[in-house]
Amino acid sequence: MRVLRTGVSSVAPHPHSEPAWLDTIMKGDCVAALNKLPSKSVDMVFADPPYNLQLGGDLHRPDQSKVDACDDHWDQFESFEAYDAFTRAWLLSVRRVMKDDASLYVIGSYHNIFRVGAILQDLGFWIMNDIVWLKSNPMPNFRGKRFTNAHETIIWAVKSKDAKPTFNYDALKTFNDDLQMRSDWHLPLCTGSERLKDDNGDKVHPTQKPESLLYRVLTASSNPGDVVLDPFFGTGTTGAVAKKLGRHFVGVEREQTYIDAATARIEAIEFGQGAGLEMQKGKRAEPRIPFGNLLESGMIEPGTELTSANGKHLAIVRADGSLKSGSFTGSIHKVGAMVQGQTSCNGWTYWHIKRGRKTSPIDDLRQEIRSRLRA
Ligand SMILES: C[S@@+](CC[C@H](N)C(=O)[O-])C[C@H]1O[C@@H](n2cnc3c(N)ncnc32)[C@H](O)[C@@H]1O
């Protein structure tokens, strides 16, 4: 793995035709580093910026042991104005390198996420969803003066209202035992062997995110071969999951300790490839087959009779792919709607054709053409 200065650490297979920054960690401030990337070069962004936690002094448990909270210098800002200026700057840099249909996921807590959300909208981003990460094992509220803070919020945004981002709806539904994936995600904090530790057994990073969270985000909004940017790379959770799932990554991180930890972590992972990475695709992802193709391919002859499933309505197929039923003429959908006195109809499932002794929806013929195209 290489580290660019704004350094590079390269991990995945890297053919010559691919840009030098692909599968690397760029060292430095993210705004400066992102200026070195071409515009519209990434398919997805996951950003876990400083939260500006504003911790006032050390936090102790009832047994007086010190809580390992995030009080690092990189999380500290002089004022909300300073935090807002920082947020605006990195969001603008990220926006420039996002492809038009790219997705941006930003995670935060009540300390910063409302500011981030407002700035996103001010900069022209369009918010698709906010997702609540419900922590199954949150840190307790030691002082007992507030609710236990048991969630974080992830905003999914795109560059404009017109963007058409990747959303692997069917894959997520299959993943979720055939139930639509909801916006409340119950996932544990990053603990156990996944948590990177230094030689003293201390956490390498105070806010390492769980791989499960990135797995879900990347499954939802990217495809194998896509490029995923993380401008606040930390221990490289995004890069690790991207590599497992056969996506490319580019990360930016200021601190060398974190770059070293991320480099070793990602180097130990095999770049995912092959049939195991393919995802469930829904009907919308299938090639469009107009009804006329059934005539062109000889599956239906002009003059063929189609019927409704109950046999009540009958239509004749004409050479141009239109139907005639009594005084009604038009597309399979239009005539299907008119004979029923409805405003719309899916002609593919409404009209049936007799083949041998069997009557089946004309959609079966469409599926046969699709299978031939895939073969
Ligand atoms: C909340 S942590 C990200 C943790 C990461 N998601 C993980 O799983 O390890 C934010 C990271 O951004 C880095 N950082 C802060 N400000 C930065 C900046 N202006 N440019 C680049 N990196 C920065 C910090 O050093 C820190 O590692």
Tab-separated table of C-alpha atoms and ligand atoms in Angstrom:
chain	number	residue	atom	x	y	z
A	1	MET	CA	0.000	0.000	0.000
A	2	ARG	CA	1.290	3.459	-0.928
A	3	VAL	CA	0.762	6.757	0.931
A	4	LEU	CA	0.607	10.054	-0.992
A	5	ARG	CA	2.044	13.200	0.653
A	6	THR	CA	-0.659	14.321	0.222
A	7	GLY	CA	0.637	10.740	0.446
A	8	VAL	CA	-0.484	7.391	-1.017
A	9	SER	CA	-1.121	3.895	0.314
A	10	SER	CA	-2.281	1.535	-2.432
A	11	VAL	CA	-3.917	-1.800	-1.669
A	12	ALA	CA	-6.123	-3.173	-4.435
A	13	PRO	CA	-5.113	-4.509	-7.860
A	14	HIS	CA	-3.956	-1.412	-9.719
A	15	PRO	CA	-3.812	-1.661	-13.505
A	16	HIS	CA	-1.825	1.094	-15.256
A	17	SER	CA	-4.968	2.641	-16.737
A	18	GLU	CA	-6.268	3.511	-13.274
A	19	PRO	CA	-5.416	6.848	-11.653
A	20	ALA	CA	-2.542	6.939	-9.154
A	21	TRP	CA	-4.790	8.078	-6.322
A	22	LEU	CA	-7.097	5.063	-6.555
A	23	ASP	CA	-6.965	2.777	-3.484
A	24	THR	CA	-4.720	5.197	-1.641
A	25	ILE	CA	-4.726	7.262	1.518
A	26	MET	CA	-3.871	10.896	0.859
A	27	LYS	CA	-2.117	12.506	3.798
A	28	GLY	CA	-3.111	16.015	4.787
A	29	ASP	CA	-6.077	18.292	5.193
A	30	CYS	CA	-9.039	16.998	3.217
A	31	VAL	CA	-9.795	20.294	1.459
A	32	ALA	CA	-6.216	20.590	0.162
A	33	ALA	CA	-6.050	16.906	-0.743
A	34	LEU	CA	-9.387	16.826	-2.563
A	35	ASN	CA	-8.252	19.734	-4.740
A	36	LYS	CA	-5.815	17.249	-6.275
A	37	LEU	CA	-8.558	14.882	-7.440
A	38	PRO	CA	-10.288	15.417	-10.790
A	39	SER	CA	-13.808	16.779	-10.613
A	40	LYS	CA	-16.662	14.239	-10.864
A	41	SER	CA	-14.370	11.311	-10.108
A	42	VAL	CA	-16.070	9.440	-7.246
A	43	ASP	CA	-19.278	7.379	-7.136
A	44	MET	CA	-19.954	7.556	-3.411
A	45	VAL	CA	-18.730	9.400	-0.312
A	46	PHE	CA	-18.847	8.327	3.309
A	47	ALA	CA	-17.831	11.150	5.638
A	48	ASP	CA	-17.323	10.813	9.394
A	49	PRO	CA	-16.133	14.342	10.184
A	50	PRO	CA	-15.101	15.726	13.582
A	51	TYR	CA	-18.281	16.040	15.682
A	52	ASN	CA	-17.125	19.109	17.667
A	53	LEU	CA	-18.142	17.307	20.876
A	54	GLN	CA	-17.278	20.312	23.080
A	55	LEU	CA	-16.322	18.095	26.021
A	56	GLY	CA	-15.778	20.197	29.159
A	57	GLY	CA	-13.032	18.349	31.077
A	58	ASP	CA	-12.525	14.679	31.859
A	59	LEU	CA	-15.465	12.332	32.246
A	60	HIS	CA	-15.354	9.658	34.983
A	61	ARG	CA	-17.353	6.516	35.716
A	62	PRO	CA	-18.893	6.024	39.208
A	63	ASP	CA	-15.741	4.007	40.146
A	64	GLN	CA	-13.690	7.128	39.220
A	65	SER	CA	-12.044	5.451	36.191
A	66	LYS	CA	-11.627	7.883	33.285
A	67	VAL	CA	-13.939	7.495	30.311
A	68	ASP	CA	-12.045	7.187	27.023
A	69	ALA	CA	-13.963	9.994	25.288
A	70	CYS	CA	-12.979	11.776	22.095
A	71	ASP	CA	-11.111	14.864	23.371
A	72	ASP	CA	-8.554	14.936	20.547
A	73	HIS	CA	-7.317	18.221	19.076
A	74	TRP	CA	-8.796	17.387	15.683
A	75	ASP	CA	-12.288	17.424	17.196
A	76	GLN	CA	-11.938	20.903	18.704
A	77	PHE	CA	-13.206	24.124	17.156
A	78	GLU	CA	-13.204	27.629	18.633
A	79	SER	CA	-16.848	28.316	17.947
A	80	PHE	CA	-19.874	27.140	16.011
A	81	GLU	CA	-18.914	29.683	13.333
A	82	ALA	CA	-15.506	28.031	12.958
A	83	TYR	CA	-17.134	24.605	12.757
A	84	ASP	CA	-19.611	25.841	10.137
A	85	ALA	CA	-16.822	27.363	8.018
A	86	PHE	CA	-14.899	24.065	8.192
A	87	THR	CA	-18.042	22.113	7.255
A	88	ARG	CA	-18.824	24.370	4.312
A	89	ALA	CA	-15.262	24.080	3.002
A	90	TRP	CA	-15.057	20.283	3.072
A	91	LEU	CA	-18.581	19.820	1.718
A	92	LEU	CA	-17.767	22.077	-1.249
A	93	SER	CA	-14.580	20.100	-1.955
A	94	VAL	CA	-16.475	16.822	-1.742
A	95	ARG	CA	-19.233	18.161	-3.984
A	96	ARG	CA	-16.728	19.002	-6.718
A	97	VAL	CA	-15.324	15.470	-6.883
A	98	MET	CA	-18.720	13.741	-6.729
A	99	LYS	CA	-20.145	12.462	-10.009
A	100	ASP	CA	-23.561	13.990	-10.756
A	101	ASP	CA	-25.424	10.914	-9.466
A	102	ALA	CA	-23.049	10.140	-6.588
A	103	SER	CA	-24.329	9.661	-3.046
A	104	LEU	CA	-22.930	11.342	0.052
A	105	TYR	CA	-23.411	9.830	3.509
A	106	VAL	CA	-22.454	12.012	6.481
A	107	ILE	CA	-22.589	10.650	10.019
A	108	GLY	CA	-22.858	12.786	13.140
A	109	SER	CA	-24.468	13.259	16.533
A	110	TYR	CA	-26.676	15.953	18.042
A	111	HIS	CA	-23.526	18.034	18.514
A	112	ASN	CA	-23.067	18.645	14.784
A	113	ILE	CA	-25.558	16.875	12.559
A	114	PHE	CA	-28.169	19.666	12.502
A	115	ARG	CA	-25.528	22.180	11.428
A	116	VAL	CA	-24.247	19.765	8.771
A	117	GLY	CA	-27.804	19.176	7.507
A	118	ALA	CA	-28.565	22.886	7.166
A	119	ILE	CA	-25.267	23.570	5.385
A	120	LEU	CA	-25.868	20.648	3.021
A	121	GLN	CA	-29.174	22.188	1.993
A	122	ASP	CA	-27.665	25.686	1.750
A	123	LEU	CA	-25.034	24.332	-0.655
A	124	GLY	CA	-27.677	22.804	-2.931
A	125	PHE	CA	-27.466	19.164	-1.833
A	126	TRP	CA	-30.735	17.228	-1.788
A	127	ILE	CA	-31.405	15.061	1.255
A	128	MET	CA	-32.685	11.561	0.413
A	129	ASN	CA	-33.022	10.104	3.931
A	130	ASP	CA	-31.753	10.438	7.432
A	131	ILE	CA	-30.852	7.116	8.990
A	132	VAL	CA	-30.720	6.475	12.695
A	133	TRP	CA	-27.957	4.175	13.842
A	134	LEU	CA	-29.347	2.702	17.052
A	135	LYS	CA	-26.437	1.440	19.100
A	136	SER	CA	-27.232	-1.867	20.702
A	137	ASN	CA	-24.449	-1.338	23.283
A	138	PRO	CA	-24.214	2.452	23.881
A	139	MET	CA	-22.002	4.056	26.499
A	140	PRO	CA	-24.118	4.725	29.621
A	141	ASN	CA	-24.792	8.284	30.797
A	142	PHE	CA	-22.427	8.318	33.764
A	143	ARG	CA	-23.682	11.502	35.419
A	144	GLY	CA	-27.313	10.398	35.233
A	145	LYS	CA	-28.451	13.857	34.155
A	146	ARG	CA	-29.515	13.132	30.582
A	147	PHE	CA	-30.903	10.324	28.469
A	148	THR	CA	-28.360	7.714	27.465
A	149	ASN	CA	-27.142	8.873	24.088
A	150	ALA	CA	-27.824	5.694	22.131
A	151	HIS	CA	-27.884	6.752	18.492
A	152	GLU	CA	-26.136	8.638	15.754
A	153	THR	CA	-27.655	10.102	12.606
A	154	ILE	CA	-26.524	9.506	9.055
A	155	ILE	CA	-27.683	11.884	6.337
A	156	TRP	CA	-27.876	10.468	2.817
A	157	ALA	CA	-27.715	13.322	0.308
A	158	VAL	CA	-27.145	13.788	-3.411
A	159	LYS	CA	-25.884	16.764	-5.410
A	160	SER	CA	-29.287	17.886	-6.664
A	161	LYS	CA	-32.947	16.972	-6.739
A	162	ASP	CA	-32.452	15.604	-10.271
A	163	ALA	CA	-29.693	13.159	-9.320
A	164	LYS	CA	-30.380	9.468	-9.893
A	165	PRO	CA	-28.208	7.776	-7.272
A	166	THR	CA	-27.526	4.059	-7.051
A	167	PHE	CA	-29.956	2.519	-4.582
A	168	ASN	CA	-29.843	-1.255	-4.446
A	169	TYR	CA	-33.403	-1.559	-3.192
A	170	ASP	CA	-33.867	-5.224	-4.112
A	171	ALA	CA	-30.497	-6.270	-2.725
A	172	LEU	CA	-31.285	-4.564	0.589
A	173	LYS	CA	-34.705	-6.184	0.733
A	174	THR	CA	-33.216	-9.629	0.123
A	175	PHE	CA	-30.559	-8.834	2.755
A	176	ASN	CA	-33.395	-8.016	5.180
A	177	ASP	CA	-35.326	-11.317	4.778
A	178	ASP	CA	-37.568	-9.862	2.035
A	179	LEU	CA	-38.659	-6.864	4.113
A	180	GLN	CA	-37.995	-3.311	2.887
A	181	MET	CA	-34.870	-1.908	4.527
A	182	ARG	CA	-35.897	0.772	7.025
A	183	SER	CA	-34.085	3.895	8.121
A	184	ASP	CA	-33.484	2.644	11.694
A	185	TRP	CA	-30.415	0.446	11.819
A	186	HIS	CA	-29.707	-1.594	14.951
A	187	LEU	CA	-25.973	-2.233	14.983
A	188	PRO	CA	-23.420	-2.594	17.791
A	189	LEU	CA	-20.483	-0.267	18.418
A	190	CYS	CA	-17.089	-1.345	17.147
A	191	THR	CA	-15.717	-3.608	19.896
A	192	GLY	CA	-13.831	-6.903	20.348
A	193	SER	CA	-11.267	-8.040	17.807
A	194	GLU	CA	-12.499	-5.522	15.225
A	195	ARG	CA	-11.354	-2.624	17.433
A	196	LEU	CA	-7.777	-1.680	16.558
A	197	LYS	CA	-5.451	-1.543	19.604
A	198	ASP	CA	-1.885	-0.283	19.957
A	199	ASP	CA	1.017	-2.126	21.627
A	200	ASN	CA	-0.234	-0.981	25.056
A	201	GLY	CA	-3.686	-2.395	24.424
A	202	ASP	CA	-5.166	1.112	24.070
A	203	LYS	CA	-7.614	1.988	21.289
A	204	VAL	CA	-5.796	3.301	18.233
A	205	HIS	CA	-8.649	5.692	17.452
A	206	PRO	CA	-11.404	7.095	19.710
A	207	THR	CA	-14.192	6.875	17.133
A	208	GLN	CA	-13.556	3.804	14.954
A	209	LYS	CA	-16.841	2.959	13.228
A	210	PRO	CA	-18.160	-0.614	12.983
A	211	GLU	CA	-17.634	-2.348	9.662
A	212	SER	CA	-21.291	-3.457	9.735
A	213	LEU	CA	-22.366	0.181	9.309
A	214	LEU	CA	-20.159	0.687	6.259
A	215	TYR	CA	-21.219	-2.687	4.857
A	216	ARG	CA	-24.808	-1.516	4.802
A	217	VAL	CA	-24.047	1.933	3.394
A	218	LEU	CA	-21.864	0.554	0.611
A	219	THR	CA	-24.336	-2.216	-0.230
A	220	ALA	CA	-27.104	0.376	-0.488
A	221	SER	CA	-25.411	2.991	-2.625
A	222	SER	CA	-22.521	1.504	-4.579
A	223	ASN	CA	-21.715	-1.324	-6.956
A	224	PRO	CA	-18.586	-3.452	-7.406
A	225	GLY	CA	-15.879	-1.422	-9.144
A	226	ASP	CA	-17.227	1.945	-7.892
A	227	VAL	CA	-14.928	4.487	-6.243
A	228	VAL	CA	-15.777	5.384	-2.643
A	229	LEU	CA	-14.245	8.484	-1.046
A	230	ASP	CA	-13.778	8.960	2.698
A	231	PRO	CA	-12.352	12.426	3.479
A	232	PHE	CA	-11.925	11.622	7.222
A	233	PHE	CA	-10.414	8.172	6.880
A	234	GLY	CA	-9.286	7.509	10.485
A	235	THR	CA	-8.531	3.801	10.807
A	236	GLY	CA	-9.800	3.151	7.284
A	237	THR	CA	-13.096	1.416	8.051
A	238	THR	CA	-14.486	2.635	4.736
A	239	GLY	CA	-11.440	1.393	2.820
A	240	ALA	CA	-11.510	-1.991	4.566
A	241	VAL	CA	-15.169	-2.638	3.727
A	242	ALA	CA	-14.799	-1.190	0.222
A	243	LYS	CA	-11.953	-3.592	-0.525
A	244	LYS	CA	-13.892	-6.588	0.843
A	245	LEU	CA	-16.843	-5.667	-1.344
A	246	GLY	CA	-14.761	-5.104	-4.488
A	247	ARG	CA	-15.140	-1.309	-4.502
A	248	HIS	CA	-12.186	1.055	-4.910
A	249	PHE	CA	-11.545	3.705	-2.305
A	250	VAL	CA	-9.680	6.928	-1.791
A	251	GLY	CA	-9.170	8.238	1.727
A	252	VAL	CA	-7.827	11.439	3.278
A	253	GLU	CA	-6.398	11.592	6.790
A	254	ARG	CA	-4.211	14.105	8.619
A	255	GLU	CA	-2.709	11.945	11.351
A	256	GLN	CA	0.144	9.565	10.498
A	257	THR	CA	-0.724	7.128	13.338
A	258	TYR	CA	-4.157	6.555	11.849
A	259	ILE	CA	-2.746	6.251	8.327
A	260	ASP	CA	-0.329	3.564	9.532
A	261	ALA	CA	-3.125	1.647	11.269
A	262	ALA	CA	-5.420	1.922	8.245
A	263	THR	CA	-2.654	0.854	5.866
A	264	ALA	CA	-1.901	-2.330	7.812
A	265	ARG	CA	-5.595	-3.072	8.233
A	266	ILE	CA	-6.449	-2.728	4.556
A	267	GLU	CA	-3.345	-4.554	3.359
A	268	ALA	CA	-4.504	-7.637	5.274
A	269	ILE	CA	-7.770	-7.763	3.268
A	270	GLU	CA	-8.269	-9.532	-0.059
A	271	PHE	CA	-9.854	-7.406	-2.798
A	272	GLY	CA	-13.332	-8.900	-3.225
A	273	GLN	CA	-14.204	-10.096	-6.687
A	274	GLY	CA	-16.290	-12.657	-8.533
A	275	ALA	CA	-19.886	-13.825	-8.505
A	276	GLY	CA	-20.127	-13.555	-4.717
A	277	LEU	CA	-20.318	-9.752	-5.016
A	278	GLU	CA	-23.224	-9.656	-7.452
A	279	MET	CA	-26.382	-8.158	-6.007
A	280	GLN	CA	-30.071	-8.872	-6.375
A	281	LYS	CA	-31.533	-6.570	-9.033
A	282	GLY	CA	-35.210	-5.735	-9.380
A	283	LYS	CA	-37.395	-5.473	-12.486
A	284	ARG	CA	-36.438	-1.833	-12.911
A	285	ALA	CA	-32.851	-2.876	-13.591
A	286	GLU	CA	-33.873	-5.258	-16.393
A	287	PRO	CA	-33.592	-4.204	-20.038
A	288	ARG	CA	-36.747	-2.588	-21.430
A	289	ILE	CA	-38.518	-4.838	-23.916
A	290	PRO	CA	-41.271	-3.074	-25.881
A	291	PHE	CA	-44.288	-5.171	-26.908
A	292	GLY	CA	-43.293	-4.732	-30.584
A	293	ASN	CA	-40.213	-6.920	-29.917
A	294	LEU	CA	-42.543	-9.900	-29.461
A	295	LEU	CA	-43.797	-9.402	-33.039
A	296	GLU	CA	-40.348	-8.739	-34.494
A	297	SER	CA	-38.974	-11.877	-32.882
A	298	GLY	CA	-41.885	-13.965	-34.215
A	299	MET	CA	-43.128	-14.918	-30.728
A	300	ILE	CA	-46.495	-13.333	-31.593
A	301	GLU	CA	-48.000	-13.086	-35.106
A	302	PRO	CA	-50.203	-10.185	-36.259
A	303	GLY	CA	-53.823	-11.289	-35.762
A	304	THR	CA	-53.075	-13.282	-32.570
A	305	GLU	CA	-55.910	-13.240	-30.004
A	306	LEU	CA	-55.139	-12.087	-26.452
A	307	THR	CA	-57.580	-12.475	-23.578
A	308	SER	CA	-57.915	-11.209	-20.051
A	309	ALA	CA	-57.173	-13.830	-17.361
A	310	ASN	CA	-60.909	-14.442	-16.787
A	311	GLY	CA	-61.565	-14.647	-20.543
A	312	LYS	CA	-64.051	-11.741	-20.342
A	313	HIS	CA	-62.140	-9.441	-22.699
A	314	LEU	CA	-60.536	-10.264	-26.026
A	315	ALA	CA	-58.164	-8.239	-28.233
A	316	ILE	CA	-56.450	-8.759	-31.569
A	317	VAL	CA	-52.751	-7.957	-31.991
A	318	ARG	CA	-52.041	-5.738	-34.999
A	319	ALA	CA	-48.829	-5.595	-37.030
A	320	ASP	CA	-47.661	-2.318	-35.421
A	321	GLY	CA	-47.907	-3.742	-31.880
A	322	SER	CA	-51.235	-2.069	-31.088
A	323	LEU	CA	-54.317	-3.984	-29.894
A	324	LYS	CA	-57.901	-3.730	-31.091
A	325	SER	CA	-60.712	-4.687	-28.770
A	326	GLY	CA	-64.173	-3.734	-30.037
A	327	SER	CA	-63.970	-0.005	-30.755
A	328	PHE	CA	-60.858	0.430	-28.575
A	329	THR	CA	-57.381	0.606	-30.104
A	330	GLY	CA	-53.993	1.450	-28.606
A	331	SER	CA	-51.096	-0.047	-26.663
A	332	ILE	CA	-51.443	-3.193	-24.559
A	333	HIS	CA	-51.688	-0.935	-21.500
A	334	LYS	CA	-54.154	1.560	-22.935
A	335	VAL	CA	-56.563	-1.061	-24.316
A	336	GLY	CA	-56.261	-3.094	-21.101
A	337	ALA	CA	-57.316	-0.006	-19.141
A	338	MET	CA	-60.142	0.935	-21.550
A	339	VAL	CA	-61.854	-2.464	-21.589
A	340	GLN	CA	-61.923	-2.425	-17.792
A	341	GLY	CA	-63.035	1.210	-17.558
A	342	GLN	CA	-59.848	1.998	-15.616
A	343	THR	CA	-57.323	4.810	-16.043
A	344	SER	CA	-54.268	2.554	-16.103
A	345	CYS	CA	-53.358	-1.081	-16.520
A	346	ASN	CA	-50.206	-3.182	-16.763
A	347	GLY	CA	-50.856	-4.799	-20.148
A	348	TRP	CA	-48.014	-7.264	-19.656
A	349	THR	CA	-49.786	-9.012	-16.812
A	350	TYR	CA	-53.374	-8.284	-17.937
A	351	TRP	CA	-53.264	-9.818	-21.424
A	352	HIS	CA	-52.841	-13.574	-21.796
A	353	ILE	CA	-51.934	-15.744	-24.753
A	354	LYS	CA	-52.819	-19.373	-25.480
A	355	ARG	CA	-49.799	-21.542	-26.219
A	356	GLY	CA	-50.704	-25.175	-26.698
A	357	ARG	CA	-53.212	-25.996	-23.962
A	358	LYS	CA	-51.814	-23.392	-21.592
A	359	THR	CA	-52.821	-19.747	-21.241
A	360	SER	CA	-50.211	-17.462	-19.694
A	361	PRO	CA	-49.546	-13.703	-19.362
A	362	ILE	CA	-47.638	-12.115	-22.239
A	363	ASP	CA	-45.103	-11.073	-19.591
A	364	ASP	CA	-43.790	-14.668	-19.790
A	365	LEU	CA	-42.799	-14.016	-23.422
A	366	ARG	CA	-41.015	-10.830	-22.361
A	367	GLN	CA	-39.061	-12.798	-19.724
A	368	GLU	CA	-38.062	-15.343	-22.398
A	369	ILE	CA	-36.582	-12.532	-24.518
A	370	ARG	CA	-34.708	-11.209	-21.459
A	371	SER	CA	-33.301	-14.665	-20.733
A	372	ARG	CA	-32.076	-14.906	-24.331
A	373	LEU	CA	-30.394	-11.492	-23.969
A	374	ARG	CA	-28.630	-12.634	-20.785
A	375	ALA	CA	-27.474	-15.953	-22.306
B	1	LIG	C1	-14.505	10.791	13.373
B	1	LIG	S1	-12.934	10.327	12.835
B	1	LIG	C2	-13.189	9.134	11.565
B	1	LIG	C3	-13.070	7.706	12.047
B	1	LIG	C4	-13.226	6.677	10.943
B	1	LIG	N1	-14.546	6.687	10.381
B	1	LIG	C5	-12.923	5.271	11.440
B	1	LIG	O1	-13.788	4.389	11.364
B	1	LIG	O2	-11.801	5.074	11.902
B	1	LIG	C6	-12.417	11.761	11.980
B	1	LIG	C7	-11.011	11.660	11.399
B	1	LIG	O3	-10.771	12.801	10.581
B	1	LIG	C8	-9.438	13.245	10.733
B	1	LIG	N2	-9.471	14.677	10.379
B	1	LIG	C9	-9.934	15.698	11.123
B	1	LIG	N3	-9.869	16.845	10.436
B	1	LIG	C10	-9.377	16.544	9.224
B	1	LIG	C11	-9.108	17.293	8.052
B	1	LIG	N4	-9.324	18.611	8.025
B	1	LIG	N5	-8.625	16.641	6.981
B	1	LIG	C12	-8.388	15.308	7.009
B	1	LIG	N6	-8.623	14.546	8.081
B	1	LIG	C13	-9.113	15.149	9.180
B	1	LIG	C14	-9.104	12.945	12.177
B	1	LIG	O4	-7.712	12.800	12.366
B	1	LIG	C15	-9.902	11.670	12.431
B	1	LIG	O5	-9.102	10.521	12.243
